[in-house]
Amino acid sequence: MPMLLCNSQKWQIFLVQCLTMFQGKPHTFASNQVWIAFAMSYLQGIALDHYTAILCFNPSHPLFTNWQAFINKFSSKFRVYNMVTEAERKLTSLRMSINKCFIMFVVQFEKEAYETGWNYNALRFQLSKALSKHIHDVL
């Protein structure tokens, strides 16, 4: 789970992995400081450099004691800036290949669909466009 954060799309995955760990072991991760220390221990590259610079030059920064401040600070630098636009781009370019597992395709489609906020009809149309011909033949 090392987090280089050169790929901004990995930021959300990193956060989900951290929160899953925190929820799975609530006694181990009982405070904001422990959450932050855990997440920080996985930072690498520019993300670690950013954290280190803040620690050296502003050791009383709220991001060291407040999980939301940590998230806000790093999100401002490393997140995808418009999650909806990014999800729409991925959804409209998504195509099921002939050898791709249908369930894997649907899960990927649902992930992006959730982020778009599109209504049922728009999603149904986009899913129909994205399905491979051999699936359309069955339908």
Short mmCIF file of N, CA and C in Angstrom, two decimals:
data_model
loop_
_atom_site.label_atom_id
_atom_site.label_comp_id
_atom_site.label_asym_id
_atom_site.label_seq_id
_atom_site.Cartn_x
_atom_site.Cartn_y
_atom_site.Cartn_z
N MET A 1 0.80 -1.21 0.00
CA MET A 1 0.00 0.00 0.00
C MET A 1 0.84 1.27 0.00
N PRO A 2 2.15 1.24 -0.26
CA PRO A 2 2.92 2.48 -0.29
C PRO A 2 2.28 3.49 -1.25
N MET A 3 2.26 4.73 -0.84
CA MET A 3 1.53 5.75 -1.58
C MET A 3 2.48 6.80 -2.13
N LEU A 4 2.79 6.69 -3.42
CA LEU A 4 3.65 7.67 -4.06
C LEU A 4 2.88 8.94 -4.39
N LEU A 5 1.61 8.81 -4.66
CA LEU A 5 0.72 9.92 -5.00
C LEU A 5 1.13 10.64 -6.27
N CYS A 6 1.91 10.00 -7.15
CA CYS A 6 2.15 10.64 -8.45
C CYS A 6 0.93 10.47 -9.33
N ASN A 7 0.13 9.47 -9.04
CA ASN A 7 -1.11 9.25 -9.77
C ASN A 7 -2.25 9.67 -8.85
N SER A 8 -2.87 10.80 -9.17
CA SER A 8 -3.88 11.36 -8.28
C SER A 8 -5.08 10.43 -8.09
N GLN A 9 -5.32 9.52 -9.03
CA GLN A 9 -6.45 8.60 -8.90
C GLN A 9 -6.22 7.60 -7.76
N LYS A 10 -4.99 7.40 -7.39
CA LYS A 10 -4.68 6.47 -6.31
C LYS A 10 -4.97 7.07 -4.93
N TRP A 11 -5.12 8.36 -4.84
CA TRP A 11 -5.38 9.01 -3.56
C TRP A 11 -6.66 8.48 -2.93
N GLN A 12 -7.73 8.39 -3.70
CA GLN A 12 -9.01 7.90 -3.18
C GLN A 12 -8.89 6.44 -2.74
N ILE A 13 -8.19 5.64 -3.49
CA ILE A 13 -7.98 4.23 -3.13
C ILE A 13 -7.20 4.14 -1.83
N PHE A 14 -6.18 4.96 -1.71
CA PHE A 14 -5.38 5.00 -0.49
C PHE A 14 -6.23 5.33 0.73
N LEU A 15 -7.10 6.33 0.59
CA LEU A 15 -7.98 6.72 1.70
C LEU A 15 -8.93 5.59 2.08
N VAL A 16 -9.49 4.93 1.09
CA VAL A 16 -10.41 3.81 1.37
C VAL A 16 -9.67 2.70 2.10
N GLN A 17 -8.44 2.40 1.67
CA GLN A 17 -7.66 1.37 2.34
C GLN A 17 -7.36 1.75 3.79
N CYS A 18 -7.02 2.99 4.02
CA CYS A 18 -6.77 3.45 5.38
C CYS A 18 -8.03 3.33 6.24
N LEU A 19 -9.14 3.84 5.74
CA LEU A 19 -10.38 3.80 6.51
C LEU A 19 -10.85 2.38 6.79
N THR A 20 -10.61 1.49 5.85
CA THR A 20 -10.94 0.08 6.06
C THR A 20 -10.12 -0.49 7.21
N MET A 21 -8.87 -0.16 7.25
CA MET A 21 -8.00 -0.61 8.34
C MET A 21 -8.45 -0.02 9.67
N PHE A 22 -8.78 1.26 9.68
CA PHE A 22 -9.21 1.92 10.92
C PHE A 22 -10.51 1.31 11.45
N GLN A 23 -11.43 1.03 10.56
CA GLN A 23 -12.71 0.44 10.98
C GLN A 23 -12.54 -1.01 11.41
N GLY A 24 -11.60 -1.70 10.79
CA GLY A 24 -11.37 -3.10 11.12
C GLY A 24 -10.68 -3.30 12.45
N LYS A 25 -9.95 -2.31 12.90
CA LYS A 25 -9.21 -2.39 14.16
C LYS A 25 -9.43 -1.12 14.97
N PRO A 26 -10.66 -0.90 15.44
CA PRO A 26 -10.96 0.37 16.12
C PRO A 26 -10.18 0.59 17.41
N HIS A 27 -9.80 -0.48 18.10
CA HIS A 27 -9.03 -0.30 19.34
C HIS A 27 -7.58 0.08 19.04
N THR A 28 -7.04 -0.45 17.96
CA THR A 28 -5.68 -0.11 17.56
C THR A 28 -5.61 1.32 17.05
N PHE A 29 -6.62 1.71 16.29
CA PHE A 29 -6.65 3.04 15.69
C PHE A 29 -7.69 3.89 16.41
N ALA A 30 -7.39 4.23 17.66
CA ALA A 30 -8.36 4.89 18.52
C ALA A 30 -8.30 6.41 18.48
N SER A 31 -7.28 6.99 17.83
CA SER A 31 -7.18 8.45 17.83
C SER A 31 -6.74 8.96 16.46
N ASN A 32 -6.99 10.24 16.24
CA ASN A 32 -6.58 10.89 15.00
C ASN A 32 -5.08 10.79 14.77
N GLN A 33 -4.30 10.96 15.84
CA GLN A 33 -2.84 10.91 15.70
C GLN A 33 -2.38 9.54 15.19
N VAL A 34 -3.02 8.48 15.67
CA VAL A 34 -2.66 7.13 15.22
C VAL A 34 -3.05 6.95 13.76
N TRP A 35 -4.21 7.45 13.38
CA TRP A 35 -4.65 7.37 11.98
C TRP A 35 -3.62 8.07 11.08
N ILE A 36 -3.23 9.27 11.50
CA ILE A 36 -2.30 10.07 10.70
C ILE A 36 -0.93 9.40 10.62
N ALA A 37 -0.45 8.90 11.76
CA ALA A 37 0.86 8.21 11.76
C ALA A 37 0.83 6.99 10.85
N PHE A 38 -0.27 6.25 10.88
CA PHE A 38 -0.40 5.08 10.02
C PHE A 38 -0.36 5.50 8.55
N ALA A 39 -1.18 6.46 8.19
CA ALA A 39 -1.24 6.92 6.79
C ALA A 39 0.10 7.49 6.36
N MET A 40 0.72 8.28 7.22
CA MET A 40 2.01 8.88 6.90
C MET A 40 3.07 7.83 6.66
N SER A 41 2.99 6.72 7.38
CA SER A 41 4.02 5.68 7.25
C SER A 41 4.02 5.05 5.86
N TYR A 42 2.96 5.26 5.10
CA TYR A 42 2.87 4.71 3.75
C TYR A 42 3.18 5.73 2.66
N LEU A 43 3.42 6.98 3.03
CA LEU A 43 3.72 7.99 2.03
C LEU A 43 5.13 7.80 1.50
N GLN A 44 5.29 8.06 0.22
CA GLN A 44 6.59 7.98 -0.44
C GLN A 44 6.73 9.13 -1.42
N GLY A 45 7.92 9.32 -1.91
CA GLY A 45 8.15 10.30 -2.97
C GLY A 45 7.74 11.69 -2.57
N ILE A 46 7.07 12.38 -3.50
CA ILE A 46 6.70 13.78 -3.29
C ILE A 46 5.73 13.95 -2.13
N ALA A 47 4.87 12.96 -1.90
CA ALA A 47 3.92 13.05 -0.78
C ALA A 47 4.68 13.04 0.55
N LEU A 48 5.68 12.17 0.67
CA LEU A 48 6.50 12.13 1.88
C LEU A 48 7.32 13.41 2.02
N ASP A 49 7.85 13.90 0.91
CA ASP A 49 8.60 15.16 0.93
C ASP A 49 7.72 16.31 1.42
N HIS A 50 6.49 16.34 0.95
CA HIS A 50 5.54 17.38 1.37
C HIS A 50 5.26 17.28 2.87
N TYR A 51 5.00 16.09 3.34
CA TYR A 51 4.72 15.85 4.76
C TYR A 51 5.94 16.25 5.61
N THR A 52 7.12 15.84 5.18
CA THR A 52 8.35 16.13 5.91
C THR A 52 8.61 17.63 5.99
N ALA A 53 8.37 18.33 4.91
CA ALA A 53 8.57 19.79 4.89
C ALA A 53 7.64 20.46 5.89
N ILE A 54 6.39 20.03 5.92
CA ILE A 54 5.45 20.62 6.88
C ILE A 54 5.89 20.29 8.31
N LEU A 55 6.31 19.07 8.56
CA LEU A 55 6.77 18.66 9.88
C LEU A 55 7.97 19.48 10.33
N CYS A 56 8.91 19.73 9.43
CA CYS A 56 10.11 20.49 9.78
C CYS A 56 9.83 21.97 10.01
N PHE A 57 8.97 22.54 9.17
CA PHE A 57 8.79 23.99 9.21
C PHE A 57 7.54 24.44 9.97
N ASN A 58 6.63 23.53 10.24
CA ASN A 58 5.42 23.90 10.98
C ASN A 58 4.93 22.69 11.79
N PRO A 59 5.71 22.28 12.78
CA PRO A 59 5.37 21.05 13.53
C PRO A 59 4.06 21.13 14.32
N SER A 60 3.51 22.32 14.46
CA SER A 60 2.23 22.44 15.18
C SER A 60 1.05 22.51 14.21
N HIS A 61 1.28 22.22 12.94
CA HIS A 61 0.21 22.24 11.94
C HIS A 61 -0.89 21.26 12.35
N PRO A 62 -2.16 21.65 12.19
CA PRO A 62 -3.28 20.78 12.59
C PRO A 62 -3.30 19.42 11.88
N LEU A 63 -2.64 19.29 10.74
CA LEU A 63 -2.68 18.01 10.04
C LEU A 63 -2.00 16.89 10.83
N PHE A 64 -1.22 17.23 11.86
CA PHE A 64 -0.57 16.20 12.67
C PHE A 64 -1.47 15.68 13.79
N THR A 65 -2.57 16.37 14.05
CA THR A 65 -3.45 15.96 15.14
C THR A 65 -4.91 15.77 14.71
N ASN A 66 -5.23 16.19 13.51
CA ASN A 66 -6.61 16.15 13.06
C ASN A 66 -6.70 15.45 11.70
N TRP A 67 -7.39 14.30 11.68
CA TRP A 67 -7.49 13.50 10.45
C TRP A 67 -8.09 14.31 9.31
N GLN A 68 -9.14 15.08 9.58
CA GLN A 68 -9.76 15.86 8.51
C GLN A 68 -8.80 16.90 7.96
N ALA A 69 -7.99 17.52 8.82
CA ALA A 69 -6.99 18.48 8.36
C ALA A 69 -5.94 17.79 7.49
N PHE A 70 -5.55 16.58 7.88
CA PHE A 70 -4.61 15.77 7.08
C PHE A 70 -5.20 15.50 5.70
N ILE A 71 -6.45 15.04 5.68
CA ILE A 71 -7.12 14.74 4.42
C ILE A 71 -7.23 16.00 3.56
N ASN A 72 -7.66 17.09 4.16
CA ASN A 72 -7.82 18.33 3.40
C ASN A 72 -6.50 18.80 2.80
N LYS A 73 -5.45 18.75 3.59
CA LYS A 73 -4.14 19.23 3.11
C LYS A 73 -3.63 18.38 1.95
N PHE A 74 -3.69 17.07 2.09
CA PHE A 74 -3.18 16.20 1.04
C PHE A 74 -4.13 16.12 -0.15
N SER A 75 -5.42 16.23 0.10
CA SER A 75 -6.37 16.23 -1.01
C SER A 75 -6.17 17.46 -1.90
N SER A 76 -5.82 18.58 -1.27
CA SER A 76 -5.62 19.79 -2.06
C SER A 76 -4.42 19.66 -3.00
N LYS A 77 -3.52 18.76 -2.71
CA LYS A 77 -2.33 18.57 -3.54
C LYS A 77 -2.41 17.37 -4.47
N PHE A 78 -3.05 16.28 -4.02
CA PHE A 78 -2.88 15.00 -4.71
C PHE A 78 -4.15 14.33 -5.22
N ARG A 79 -5.30 14.91 -5.00
CA ARG A 79 -6.53 14.25 -5.43
C ARG A 79 -6.85 14.58 -6.89
N VAL A 80 -7.79 13.85 -7.45
CA VAL A 80 -8.36 14.21 -8.75
C VAL A 80 -9.24 15.42 -8.47
N TYR A 81 -9.08 16.49 -9.22
CA TYR A 81 -9.75 17.74 -8.89
C TYR A 81 -11.23 17.75 -9.17
N ASN A 82 -11.65 17.04 -10.18
CA ASN A 82 -13.08 16.97 -10.46
C ASN A 82 -13.45 15.51 -10.65
N MET A 83 -13.86 14.88 -9.57
CA MET A 83 -14.16 13.45 -9.58
C MET A 83 -15.29 13.12 -10.55
N VAL A 84 -16.28 13.99 -10.66
CA VAL A 84 -17.41 13.72 -11.55
C VAL A 84 -16.96 13.74 -13.00
N THR A 85 -16.21 14.76 -13.38
CA THR A 85 -15.71 14.84 -14.75
C THR A 85 -14.82 13.66 -15.08
N GLU A 86 -13.96 13.29 -14.15
CA GLU A 86 -13.07 12.15 -14.37
C GLU A 86 -13.88 10.86 -14.51
N ALA A 87 -14.89 10.67 -13.68
CA ALA A 87 -15.73 9.48 -13.76
C ALA A 87 -16.50 9.46 -15.08
N GLU A 88 -17.01 10.61 -15.51
CA GLU A 88 -17.72 10.68 -16.79
C GLU A 88 -16.80 10.32 -17.95
N ARG A 89 -15.58 10.82 -17.89
CA ARG A 89 -14.61 10.50 -18.94
C ARG A 89 -14.34 9.00 -19.00
N LYS A 90 -14.14 8.41 -17.82
CA LYS A 90 -13.88 6.97 -17.77
C LYS A 90 -15.09 6.17 -18.23
N LEU A 91 -16.27 6.58 -17.80
CA LEU A 91 -17.49 5.86 -18.13
C LEU A 91 -17.76 5.90 -19.64
N THR A 92 -17.59 7.06 -20.26
CA THR A 92 -17.87 7.16 -21.69
C THR A 92 -16.82 6.47 -22.55
N SER A 93 -15.64 6.26 -22.00
CA SER A 93 -14.62 5.55 -22.78
C SER A 93 -14.55 4.06 -22.44
N LEU A 94 -15.31 3.63 -21.47
CA LEU A 94 -15.30 2.24 -21.04
C LEU A 94 -15.95 1.34 -22.10
N ARG A 95 -15.26 0.29 -22.48
CA ARG A 95 -15.77 -0.69 -23.43
C ARG A 95 -15.43 -2.08 -22.93
N MET A 96 -16.40 -2.96 -23.04
CA MET A 96 -16.18 -4.35 -22.63
C MET A 96 -15.54 -5.10 -23.79
N SER A 97 -14.39 -5.64 -23.55
CA SER A 97 -13.72 -6.43 -24.59
C SER A 97 -14.33 -7.84 -24.62
N ILE A 98 -14.10 -8.52 -25.69
CA ILE A 98 -14.70 -9.85 -25.88
C ILE A 98 -14.22 -10.85 -24.84
N ASN A 99 -13.02 -10.69 -24.35
CA ASN A 99 -12.48 -11.65 -23.39
C ASN A 99 -12.56 -11.18 -21.93
N LYS A 100 -13.24 -10.07 -21.69
CA LYS A 100 -13.34 -9.55 -20.33
C LYS A 100 -14.51 -10.20 -19.59
N CYS A 101 -14.28 -10.53 -18.35
CA CYS A 101 -15.31 -11.12 -17.50
C CYS A 101 -16.44 -10.09 -17.32
N PHE A 102 -17.66 -10.54 -17.53
CA PHE A 102 -18.82 -9.65 -17.45
C PHE A 102 -18.94 -9.01 -16.07
N ILE A 103 -18.77 -9.80 -15.02
CA ILE A 103 -18.89 -9.27 -13.65
C ILE A 103 -17.84 -8.21 -13.39
N MET A 104 -16.61 -8.45 -13.81
CA MET A 104 -15.55 -7.45 -13.62
C MET A 104 -15.90 -6.16 -14.35
N PHE A 105 -16.43 -6.30 -15.55
CA PHE A 105 -16.83 -5.12 -16.32
C PHE A 105 -17.94 -4.35 -15.60
N VAL A 106 -18.96 -5.06 -15.12
CA VAL A 106 -20.09 -4.41 -14.46
C VAL A 106 -19.64 -3.70 -13.18
N VAL A 107 -18.76 -4.32 -12.42
CA VAL A 107 -18.25 -3.68 -11.20
C VAL A 107 -17.50 -2.39 -11.55
N GLN A 108 -16.68 -2.44 -12.58
CA GLN A 108 -15.96 -1.24 -13.02
C GLN A 108 -16.95 -0.17 -13.50
N PHE A 109 -17.95 -0.59 -14.24
CA PHE A 109 -18.98 0.35 -14.72
C PHE A 109 -19.71 0.98 -13.55
N GLU A 110 -20.12 0.16 -12.57
CA GLU A 110 -20.86 0.68 -11.42
C GLU A 110 -20.03 1.67 -10.61
N LYS A 111 -18.75 1.40 -10.47
CA LYS A 111 -17.86 2.30 -9.73
C LYS A 111 -17.86 3.69 -10.36
N GLU A 112 -17.69 3.73 -11.65
CA GLU A 112 -17.68 5.03 -12.33
C GLU A 112 -19.08 5.64 -12.37
N ALA A 113 -20.09 4.81 -12.56
CA ALA A 113 -21.47 5.30 -12.63
C ALA A 113 -21.87 5.99 -11.33
N TYR A 114 -21.48 5.42 -10.22
CA TYR A 114 -21.80 6.01 -8.92
C TYR A 114 -21.23 7.42 -8.80
N GLU A 115 -20.02 7.60 -9.27
CA GLU A 115 -19.37 8.91 -9.16
C GLU A 115 -20.03 9.96 -10.05
N THR A 116 -20.63 9.55 -11.18
CA THR A 116 -21.17 10.53 -12.11
C THR A 116 -22.45 11.19 -11.61
N GLY A 117 -23.25 10.43 -10.87
CA GLY A 117 -24.54 10.95 -10.44
C GLY A 117 -25.58 10.96 -11.56
N TRP A 118 -25.29 10.27 -12.67
CA TRP A 118 -26.22 10.21 -13.78
C TRP A 118 -27.48 9.46 -13.39
N ASN A 119 -28.59 9.76 -14.07
CA ASN A 119 -29.84 9.06 -13.81
C ASN A 119 -29.85 7.68 -14.49
N TYR A 120 -30.86 6.91 -14.17
CA TYR A 120 -30.95 5.53 -14.64
C TYR A 120 -30.92 5.43 -16.17
N ASN A 121 -31.68 6.28 -16.86
CA ASN A 121 -31.75 6.21 -18.33
C ASN A 121 -30.40 6.50 -18.98
N ALA A 122 -29.70 7.50 -18.46
CA ALA A 122 -28.38 7.83 -19.01
C ALA A 122 -27.40 6.68 -18.78
N LEU A 123 -27.46 6.09 -17.59
CA LEU A 123 -26.56 4.96 -17.30
C LEU A 123 -26.90 3.74 -18.15
N ARG A 124 -28.18 3.49 -18.33
CA ARG A 124 -28.61 2.36 -19.15
C ARG A 124 -28.12 2.52 -20.59
N PHE A 125 -28.26 3.73 -21.14
CA PHE A 125 -27.78 4.01 -22.49
C PHE A 125 -26.27 3.80 -22.57
N GLN A 126 -25.54 4.32 -21.60
CA GLN A 126 -24.08 4.21 -21.62
C GLN A 126 -23.64 2.76 -21.46
N LEU A 127 -24.33 2.01 -20.61
CA LEU A 127 -24.01 0.59 -20.44
C LEU A 127 -24.24 -0.17 -21.74
N SER A 128 -25.33 0.13 -22.40
CA SER A 128 -25.63 -0.52 -23.67
C SER A 128 -24.54 -0.24 -24.70
N LYS A 129 -24.05 0.99 -24.75
CA LYS A 129 -22.96 1.35 -25.67
C LYS A 129 -21.66 0.63 -25.33
N ALA A 130 -21.44 0.40 -24.04
CA ALA A 130 -20.16 -0.15 -23.58
C ALA A 130 -20.08 -1.67 -23.68
N LEU A 131 -21.22 -2.33 -23.70
CA LEU A 131 -21.22 -3.80 -23.73
C LEU A 131 -20.68 -4.31 -25.06
N SER A 132 -20.04 -5.47 -24.99
CA SER A 132 -19.52 -6.07 -26.21
C SER A 132 -20.67 -6.67 -27.02
N LYS A 133 -20.42 -6.89 -28.30
CA LYS A 133 -21.44 -7.39 -29.21
C LYS A 133 -21.98 -8.74 -28.76
N HIS A 134 -21.12 -9.62 -28.26
CA HIS A 134 -21.60 -10.95 -27.88
C HIS A 134 -22.59 -10.89 -26.70
N ILE A 135 -22.50 -9.88 -25.87
CA ILE A 135 -23.47 -9.68 -24.79
C ILE A 135 -24.78 -9.13 -25.37
N HIS A 136 -24.66 -8.17 -26.30
CA HIS A 136 -25.86 -7.64 -26.95
C HIS A 136 -26.65 -8.74 -27.65
N ASP A 137 -25.94 -9.67 -28.27
CA ASP A 137 -26.61 -10.78 -28.96
C ASP A 137 -27.44 -11.62 -28.01
N VAL A 138 -26.96 -11.77 -26.77
CA VAL A 138 -27.68 -12.56 -25.77
C VAL A 138 -28.91 -11.79 -25.28
N LEU A 139 -28.75 -10.48 -25.15
CA LEU A 139 -29.87 -9.66 -24.67
C LEU A 139 -30.93 -9.53 -25.74
#
